[in-house]
Amino acid sequence: MMKRLILLAPLALGACTSLGPKAQTPVSLAPTGAGNASIEPIDPATGEPQHFTQGAKVPEQWWKGFGNGDLDALVDAALKANNDLAAADANLRQAQALAGVAAADRLPQIDAGYGVTRAQVSNVISPPLADPNQLLYSLHTAQASVTYPLDVFGGVASKIKSARAAAAAQAWRTKAARTTVVANLVLAVVQQAALADQIAAQREAVSSGRAVLELLKKRQALGAVGAADVAAQETQLAATEGALPALERAQLHQQALIAALIGVAPGSPLPALPKLADLHLPQDLPVLVPSVLVAQRPDVRAAQAGMQGAAADVGSAIAARLPALSLSANVGGSAENFAQMFASGNLFWALIGNVSQPVFHGGALLKQQRAAYAAFDASKAQYRASVLQAFVDVSDALAGLSGDARALDAAARGDEAAARQLSFTTRQLELGGAGRLDLLNAQGSRAQAAATLVQARAARLSDTVALYQALGGGVSER
């Protein structure tokens, strides 16, 4: 009879259905196009052209599109040694192990035990042995017990779904962490390179300012200019030199950030860092349709898994208010001698069926169910928010790329014009045809135009990184 009940238990288990709502995805949130951002080809007069391919797959190693081996080496180092990624991987292994723990609750629990007792009893107490005159005896007992929950209402199944959803959410969060680390590293490399160019331009401006100061001092000695002109140039030179420490400090910060991202202490020797001119723009950029974007963005998928887990938690809360059924059995033997434990007459067994129904818990179970529904509603709102944020990120990146190209063209024209103006003004100053104010204006314009050009070049690279990140990145899962 016991064997029949144990064999029938899986049938009862298979008949159970999990309770709770279904986690539906809000398809109505998806726009019909790419939003208000333009996806026209980018073909500026200055810099490299870029065009978009609708529905193209995001490359798994998208950073290699920048065509720089030093950048590739830095990304490889970050993927191997970044501490945030190590923590995310550990959290993923933990979530997967906990999902396995939850799945084990559906299976029978089998335990085996063995015990030996050495005892002496009073002769006035009848011992549990065949010989009533034997007061000192040993008793060997071995038994096996089986416990099998019958998940009729799906409470265990809901907990398993919740645990697996938590593991899936952590897997997508781990992928998002890898995408974020790579994107942050590439952005830091771009900013470091841009700052290096700005520092070089600023130092060139300092050198030019010192040359002009020497020229003014020579002309002052000849009586062609006054002390006020020399003092004005000294003031301009000091302001130019004063801008250098802030740029150098910002560059050191980016280098420290790069060091932390690749898992080394700031101040440690860094691998070779690319120059801004050595970073090339990927010419073919993907643009995903909304359904593919929602399926690929790791933060959206993590929110979707969280919504599914919350729906399963509702089922667990409902099942907690319903009857719980379980089967348990134990079988064993007991004898004075170890070899006689399973001899005829020394065996024992028991089969127990148990049903428990919550009767009064002070309303706690009902409130837990209401709390689970509230958590499910919150997870749906979080999912919708993550979907909308994905569309916002893509729209911002596309708009940024389009605007960056126009800004770069304007910056290039401005830099060229400012360089010509400074050259003409310096020559006129040497010939006595320009005044101090003309020179100061030309120097300021040249420094500002050079910095704007560097920032415009860096902006195109940075917004290209932002587009890849907005599309979910392409870091393959390990």
CSV table of C-alpha atoms in Angstrom, one decimal, residues 68-410:
chain,number,residue,atom,x,y,z
A,68,ASN,CA,42.0,50.5,-32.0
A,69,GLY,CA,44.0,47.6,-30.6
A,70,ASP,CA,44.9,49.4,-27.4
A,71,LEU,CA,41.2,50.0,-26.7
A,72,ASP,CA,40.5,46.3,-27.3
A,73,ALA,CA,43.2,45.3,-24.8
A,74,LEU,CA,41.7,47.6,-22.2
A,75,VAL,CA,38.2,46.2,-22.6
A,76,ASP,CA,39.6,42.6,-22.4
A,77,ALA,CA,41.4,43.5,-19.1
A,78,ALA,CA,38.2,45.0,-17.7
A,79,LEU,CA,36.1,42.0,-18.5
A,80,LYS,CA,38.6,39.8,-16.7
A,81,ALA,CA,39.4,41.9,-13.7
A,82,ASN,CA,36.7,44.4,-13.0
A,83,ASN,CA,35.4,44.0,-9.4
A,84,ASP,CA,31.8,45.0,-10.2
A,85,LEU,CA,31.6,42.2,-12.8
A,86,ALA,CA,33.1,39.7,-10.3
A,87,ALA,CA,30.4,40.7,-7.7
A,88,ALA,CA,27.7,40.4,-10.4
A,89,ASP,CA,29.0,36.9,-11.4
A,90,ALA,CA,29.0,35.8,-7.8
A,91,ASN,CA,25.4,37.1,-7.3
A,92,LEU,CA,24.4,35.2,-10.4
A,93,ARG,CA,25.8,32.0,-9.1
A,94,GLN,CA,24.1,32.5,-5.8
A,95,ALA,CA,20.7,33.2,-7.5
A,96,GLN,CA,21.1,30.1,-9.6
A,97,ALA,CA,21.9,28.0,-6.6
A,98,LEU,CA,18.9,29.3,-4.7
A,99,ALA,CA,16.7,28.4,-7.7
A,100,GLY,CA,18.0,24.9,-7.4
A,101,VAL,CA,17.2,24.9,-3.7
A,102,ALA,CA,13.6,25.9,-4.5
A,103,ALA,CA,13.3,23.2,-7.1
A,104,ALA,CA,14.4,20.6,-4.6
A,105,ASP,CA,11.2,21.3,-2.5
A,106,ARG,CA,9.2,19.5,-5.2
A,107,LEU,CA,11.0,16.3,-4.8
A,108,PRO,CA,10.7,13.7,-2.1
A,109,GLN,CA,13.0,14.2,1.0
A,110,ILE,CA,14.7,11.0,2.0
A,111,ASP,CA,16.7,10.7,5.2
A,112,ALA,CA,18.5,7.7,6.7
A,113,GLY,CA,19.5,7.2,10.3
A,114,TYR,CA,21.2,4.7,12.5
A,115,GLY,CA,21.5,4.7,16.3
A,116,VAL,CA,22.8,2.4,19.0
A,117,THR,CA,21.7,2.5,22.6
A,118,ARG,CA,23.6,1.0,25.6
A,119,ALA,CA,21.4,1.0,28.7
A,120,GLN,CA,20.8,-0.7,32.0
A,121,VAL,CA,17.3,-0.8,33.6
A,122,SER,CA,15.9,-1.7,37.0
A,123,ASN,CA,14.6,-5.3,37.4
A,124,VAL,CA,11.3,-3.9,38.4
A,125,ILE,CA,10.9,-2.4,34.9
A,126,SER,CA,10.1,-4.8,32.2
A,127,PRO,CA,12.7,-4.2,29.5
A,128,PRO,CA,11.7,-4.3,25.8
A,129,LEU,CA,13.7,-7.5,25.3
A,130,ALA,CA,12.9,-11.2,25.1
A,131,ASP,CA,14.8,-12.0,28.3
A,132,PRO,CA,13.2,-10.2,31.3
A,133,ASN,CA,16.2,-11.1,33.4
A,134,GLN,CA,18.6,-9.2,31.2
A,135,LEU,CA,19.1,-5.8,32.7
A,136,LEU,CA,22.1,-4.5,30.7
A,137,TYR,CA,21.5,-4.5,26.9
A,138,SER,CA,22.4,-2.8,23.6
A,139,LEU,CA,19.8,-1.8,21.0
A,140,HIS,CA,20.6,-1.1,17.4
A,141,THR,CA,18.1,0.8,15.3
A,142,ALA,CA,18.3,1.8,11.6
A,143,GLN,CA,15.5,3.5,9.6
A,144,ALA,CA,14.8,5.5,6.5
A,145,SER,CA,12.1,8.1,6.2
A,146,VAL,CA,10.5,9.7,3.1
A,147,THR,CA,8.5,12.9,3.0
A,148,TYR,CA,6.7,14.0,-0.1
A,149,PRO,CA,4.7,17.3,-0.3
A,150,LEU,CA,1.7,17.1,-2.6
A,151,ASP,CA,1.6,20.4,-4.3
A,152,VAL,CA,-2.0,20.3,-5.2
A,153,PHE,CA,-2.5,24.1,-5.3
A,154,GLY,CA,0.8,25.0,-6.8
A,155,GLY,CA,2.4,26.8,-3.9
A,156,VAL,CA,5.7,25.0,-4.4
A,157,ALA,CA,5.5,25.5,-8.1
A,158,SER,CA,5.0,29.2,-7.6
A,159,LYS,CA,8.1,29.4,-5.3
A,160,ILE,CA,10.1,27.6,-7.9
A,161,LYS,CA,9.0,30.0,-10.6
A,162,SER,CA,9.8,33.0,-8.4
A,163,ALA,CA,13.3,31.6,-7.7
A,164,ARG,CA,14.0,30.9,-11.3
A,165,ALA,CA,12.7,34.4,-12.3
A,166,ALA,CA,15.1,35.9,-9.7
A,167,ALA,CA,18.0,33.9,-11.3
A,168,ALA,CA,16.9,35.1,-14.7
A,169,ALA,CA,16.7,38.7,-13.5
A,170,GLN,CA,20.2,38.5,-12.0
A,171,ALA,CA,21.5,37.0,-15.2
A,172,TRP,CA,20.2,40.0,-17.2
A,173,ARG,CA,21.6,42.4,-14.5
A,174,THR,CA,25.0,40.7,-14.9
A,175,LYS,CA,24.8,41.3,-18.6
A,176,ALA,CA,23.8,44.9,-18.0
A,177,ALA,CA,26.7,45.3,-15.6
A,178,ARG,CA,29.1,44.0,-18.3
A,179,THR,CA,27.6,46.4,-20.9
A,180,THR,CA,27.9,49.3,-18.5
A,181,VAL,CA,31.5,48.6,-17.5
A,182,VAL,CA,32.5,48.4,-21.2
A,183,ALA,CA,30.7,51.5,-22.1
A,184,ASN,CA,32.1,53.4,-19.1
A,185,LEU,CA,35.6,52.3,-19.9
A,186,VAL,CA,35.3,53.4,-23.6
A,187,LEU,CA,33.9,56.7,-22.5
A,188,ALA,CA,36.7,57.2,-20.0
A,189,VAL,CA,39.2,56.4,-22.7
A,190,VAL,CA,37.6,58.9,-25.1
A,191,GLN,CA,37.5,61.6,-22.4
A,192,GLN,CA,41.1,60.9,-21.4
A,193,ALA,CA,42.2,61.3,-25.0
A,194,ALA,CA,40.1,64.5,-25.5
A,195,LEU,CA,41.7,66.0,-22.4
A,196,ALA,CA,45.2,65.1,-23.6
A,197,ASP,CA,44.4,67.0,-26.8
A,198,GLN,CA,43.0,69.9,-24.9
A,199,ILE,CA,46.1,70.0,-22.7
A,200,ALA,CA,48.3,69.9,-25.8
A,201,ALA,CA,46.3,72.8,-27.3
A,202,GLN,CA,46.5,74.8,-24.1
A,203,ARG,CA,50.2,74.3,-23.8
A,204,GLU,CA,50.6,75.5,-27.4
A,205,ALA,CA,48.6,78.5,-26.4
A,206,VAL,CA,50.9,79.1,-23.5
A,207,SER,CA,53.9,78.8,-25.7
A,208,SER,CA,52.4,81.2,-28.2
A,209,GLY,CA,51.5,83.6,-25.5
A,210,ARG,CA,55.0,83.6,-24.2
A,211,ALA,CA,56.4,84.3,-27.6
A,212,VAL,CA,54.0,87.3,-28.0
A,213,LEU,CA,55.0,88.5,-24.6
A,214,GLU,CA,58.7,88.5,-25.6
A,215,LEU,CA,57.8,90.4,-28.8
A,216,LEU,CA,55.9,93.0,-26.8
A,217,LYS,CA,58.8,93.4,-24.4
A,218,LYS,CA,61.1,94.0,-27.4
A,219,ARG,CA,58.8,96.6,-28.8
A,220,GLN,CA,58.5,98.2,-25.4
A,221,ALA,CA,62.2,98.6,-25.3
A,222,LEU,CA,62.0,100.4,-28.7
A,223,GLY,CA,59.2,102.6,-27.4
A,224,ALA,CA,56.6,101.1,-29.8
A,225,VAL,CA,54.2,99.9,-27.0
A,226,GLY,CA,53.7,100.9,-23.4
A,227,ALA,CA,53.9,99.0,-20.1
A,228,ALA,CA,50.1,98.6,-20.1
A,229,ASP,CA,50.3,96.5,-23.3
A,230,VAL,CA,52.9,94.3,-21.7
A,231,ALA,CA,50.9,93.9,-18.5
A,232,ALA,CA,47.8,93.0,-20.5
A,233,GLN,CA,49.7,90.2,-22.3
A,234,GLU,CA,51.1,89.0,-19.0
A,235,THR,CA,47.6,88.8,-17.6
A,236,GLN,CA,46.4,86.9,-20.6
A,237,LEU,CA,49.3,84.5,-20.3
A,238,ALA,CA,48.6,83.9,-16.6
A,239,ALA,CA,45.0,83.1,-17.4
A,240,THR,CA,46.0,80.6,-20.1
A,241,GLU,CA,48.5,78.9,-17.8
A,242,GLY,CA,45.9,78.9,-15.0
A,243,ALA,CA,43.6,76.7,-17.1
A,244,LEU,CA,46.1,73.9,-17.4
A,245,PRO,CA,45.9,72.5,-13.8
A,246,ALA,CA,42.2,71.9,-14.1
A,247,LEU,CA,42.6,70.1,-17.4
A,248,GLU,CA,45.5,68.0,-16.0
A,249,ARG,CA,43.4,67.2,-12.9
A,250,ALA,CA,40.5,66.0,-15.0
A,251,GLN,CA,42.9,63.9,-17.1
A,252,LEU,CA,44.3,62.2,-13.9
A,253,HIS,CA,40.7,61.5,-12.8
A,254,GLN,CA,39.9,59.8,-16.1
A,255,GLN,CA,43.1,57.8,-15.8
A,256,ALA,CA,42.2,56.8,-12.2
A,257,LEU,CA,38.8,55.8,-13.5
A,258,ILE,CA,40.3,53.6,-16.2
A,259,ALA,CA,42.6,52.0,-13.7
A,260,ALA,CA,39.6,51.1,-11.4
A,261,LEU,CA,37.6,49.7,-14.3
A,262,ILE,CA,40.4,47.3,-15.3
A,263,GLY,CA,40.9,46.3,-11.7
A,264,VAL,CA,44.1,48.0,-10.7
A,265,ALA,CA,44.8,50.7,-8.1
A,266,PRO,CA,44.8,54.3,-9.4
A,267,GLY,CA,48.4,55.5,-9.8
A,268,SER,CA,49.5,52.1,-11.1
A,269,PRO,CA,51.1,52.0,-14.5
A,270,LEU,CA,48.4,51.8,-17.2
A,271,PRO,CA,48.5,50.0,-20.5
A,272,ALA,CA,48.9,52.1,-23.6
A,273,LEU,CA,46.0,54.6,-23.9
A,274,PRO,CA,44.7,55.5,-27.4
A,275,LYS,CA,44.9,59.0,-28.7
A,276,LEU,CA,41.8,60.7,-30.0
A,277,ALA,CA,43.0,60.7,-33.6
A,278,ASP,CA,43.5,56.9,-33.3
A,279,LEU,CA,39.9,56.2,-32.5
A,280,HIS,CA,37.8,55.8,-35.6
A,281,LEU,CA,34.0,56.0,-35.8
A,282,PRO,CA,32.1,52.9,-36.7
A,283,GLN,CA,30.5,53.7,-40.1
A,284,ASP,CA,27.6,51.2,-39.9
A,285,LEU,CA,25.4,51.6,-36.9
A,286,PRO,CA,22.4,49.4,-36.0
A,287,VAL,CA,18.9,50.7,-35.2
A,288,LEU,CA,16.6,48.1,-33.7
A,289,VAL,CA,12.8,47.9,-34.1
A,290,PRO,CA,11.0,48.3,-30.8
A,291,SER,CA,10.2,44.7,-30.3
A,292,VAL,CA,13.8,43.6,-30.8
A,293,LEU,CA,15.0,46.5,-28.5
A,294,VAL,CA,12.7,45.3,-25.7
A,295,ALA,CA,13.9,41.8,-26.1
A,296,GLN,CA,17.6,42.7,-26.1
A,297,ARG,CA,17.9,45.4,-23.5
A,298,PRO,CA,19.2,43.7,-20.4
A,299,ASP,CA,17.6,46.1,-18.0
A,300,VAL,CA,14.2,45.6,-19.7
A,301,ARG,CA,14.6,41.8,-19.6
A,302,ALA,CA,15.6,42.0,-15.9
A,303,ALA,CA,12.5,44.0,-15.2
A,304,GLN,CA,10.4,41.5,-17.1
A,305,ALA,CA,11.8,38.6,-15.1
A,306,GLY,CA,11.1,40.6,-11.9
A,307,MET,CA,7.5,41.0,-13.0
A,308,GLN,CA,7.2,37.2,-13.6
A,309,GLY,CA,8.7,36.5,-10.2
A,310,ALA,CA,6.2,38.9,-8.6
A,311,ALA,CA,3.4,37.1,-10.3
A,312,ALA,CA,4.6,33.8,-9.0
A,313,ASP,CA,4.9,35.3,-5.5
A,314,VAL,CA,1.1,36.1,-5.7
A,315,GLY,CA,0.5,32.5,-6.5
A,316,SER,CA,2.5,31.4,-3.4
A,317,ALA,CA,0.6,33.8,-1.2
A,318,ILE,CA,-2.7,32.4,-2.5
A,319,ALA,CA,-1.6,28.8,-2.0
A,320,ALA,CA,-0.5,29.6,1.6
A,321,ARG,CA,-4.2,30.1,2.5
A,322,LEU,CA,-5.3,26.8,1.0
A,323,PRO,CA,-4.9,23.2,2.5
A,324,ALA,CA,-1.4,21.7,2.4
A,325,LEU,CA,-1.1,17.9,1.8
A,326,SER,CA,1.9,15.7,2.4
A,327,LEU,CA,2.8,12.1,2.6
A,328,SER,CA,5.5,10.6,4.9
A,329,ALA,CA,6.7,7.1,5.5
A,330,ASN,CA,9.5,5.5,7.5
A,331,VAL,CA,10.8,1.9,7.6
A,332,GLY,CA,13.5,0.3,9.6
A,333,GLY,CA,14.6,-2.4,12.0
A,334,SER,CA,15.7,-2.7,15.6
A,335,ALA,CA,17.5,-5.5,17.4
A,336,GLU,CA,20.2,-6.3,20.0
A,337,ASN,CA,22.7,-7.3,17.4
A,338,PHE,CA,23.5,-5.2,14.3
A,339,ALA,CA,23.2,-8.2,12.0
A,340,GLN,CA,19.7,-9.0,13.2
A,341,MET,CA,18.1,-5.5,12.7
A,342,PHE,CA,16.3,-6.6,9.5
A,343,ALA,CA,15.6,-10.1,10.5
A,344,SER,CA,12.0,-11.3,10.5
A,345,GLY,CA,10.0,-9.8,13.4
A,346,ASN,CA,12.5,-6.9,13.9
A,347,LEU,CA,11.1,-4.7,11.1
A,348,PHE,CA,8.8,-1.7,11.6
A,349,TRP,CA,7.2,0.7,9.2
A,350,ALA,CA,4.7,3.6,9.2
A,351,LEU,CA,2.8,5.5,6.5
A,352,ILE,CA,1.3,8.9,7.4
A,353,GLY,CA,-0.9,11.3,5.4
A,354,ASN,CA,-1.2,14.8,6.6
A,355,VAL,CA,-3.6,17.7,5.7
A,356,SER,CA,-3.3,21.1,7.3
A,357,GLN,CA,-5.6,24.0,6.7
A,358,PRO,CA,-4.9,27.5,8.1
A,359,VAL,CA,-7.8,28.6,10.3
A,360,PHE,CA,-6.8,31.8,12.1
A,361,HIS,CA,-3.6,33.7,11.6
A,362,GLY,CA,-4.9,37.2,12.5
A,363,GLY,CA,-5.4,38.1,8.9
A,364,ALA,CA,-1.7,37.8,8.2
A,365,LEU,CA,-2.1,35.4,5.2
A,366,LEU,CA,-4.7,37.7,3.5
A,367,LYS,CA,-2.4,40.7,4.0
A,368,GLN,CA,0.5,38.8,2.6
A,369,GLN,CA,-1.6,38.1,-0.5
A,370,ARG,CA,-2.5,41.8,-0.8
A,371,ALA,CA,1.2,42.7,-0.3
A,372,ALA,CA,2.1,40.3,-3.1
A,373,TYR,CA,-0.5,41.9,-5.5
A,374,ALA,CA,0.9,45.3,-4.6
A,375,ALA,CA,4.4,44.1,-5.4
A,376,PHE,CA,3.2,42.7,-8.7
A,377,ASP,CA,1.6,46.0,-9.6
A,378,ALA,CA,4.9,47.8,-8.8
A,379,SER,CA,6.8,45.4,-10.9
A,380,LYS,CA,4.5,46.1,-13.9
A,381,ALA,CA,5.1,49.8,-13.5
A,382,GLN,CA,8.8,49.3,-13.2
A,383,TYR,CA,8.7,47.2,-16.4
A,384,ARG,CA,6.8,49.9,-18.3
A,385,ALA,CA,9.2,52.5,-17.0
A,386,SER,CA,12.3,50.5,-18.2
A,387,VAL,CA,10.7,50.0,-21.6
A,388,LEU,CA,10.0,53.7,-22.0
A,389,GLN,CA,13.5,54.6,-20.8
A,390,ALA,CA,15.0,52.3,-23.4
A,391,PHE,CA,13.1,54.3,-26.1
A,392,VAL,CA,14.3,57.5,-24.6
A,393,ASP,CA,17.9,56.4,-24.5
A,394,VAL,CA,17.9,55.4,-28.2
A,395,SER,CA,16.1,58.6,-29.2
A,396,ASP,CA,18.7,60.7,-27.3
A,397,ALA,CA,21.6,58.8,-28.8
A,398,LEU,CA,20.3,59.2,-32.3
A,399,ALA,CA,19.6,62.9,-31.8
A,400,GLY,CA,23.0,63.4,-30.3
A,401,LEU,CA,24.8,61.8,-33.2
A,402,SER,CA,22.9,63.9,-35.7
A,403,GLY,CA,23.6,67.1,-33.8
A,404,ASP,CA,27.3,66.1,-33.1
A,405,ALA,CA,28.0,66.0,-36.8
A,406,ARG,CA,26.7,69.5,-37.4
A,407,ALA,CA,28.6,70.8,-34.3
A,408,LEU,CA,31.8,69.2,-35.5
A,409,ASP,CA,31.5,71.0,-38.9
A,410,ALA,CA,30.9,74.3,-37.2
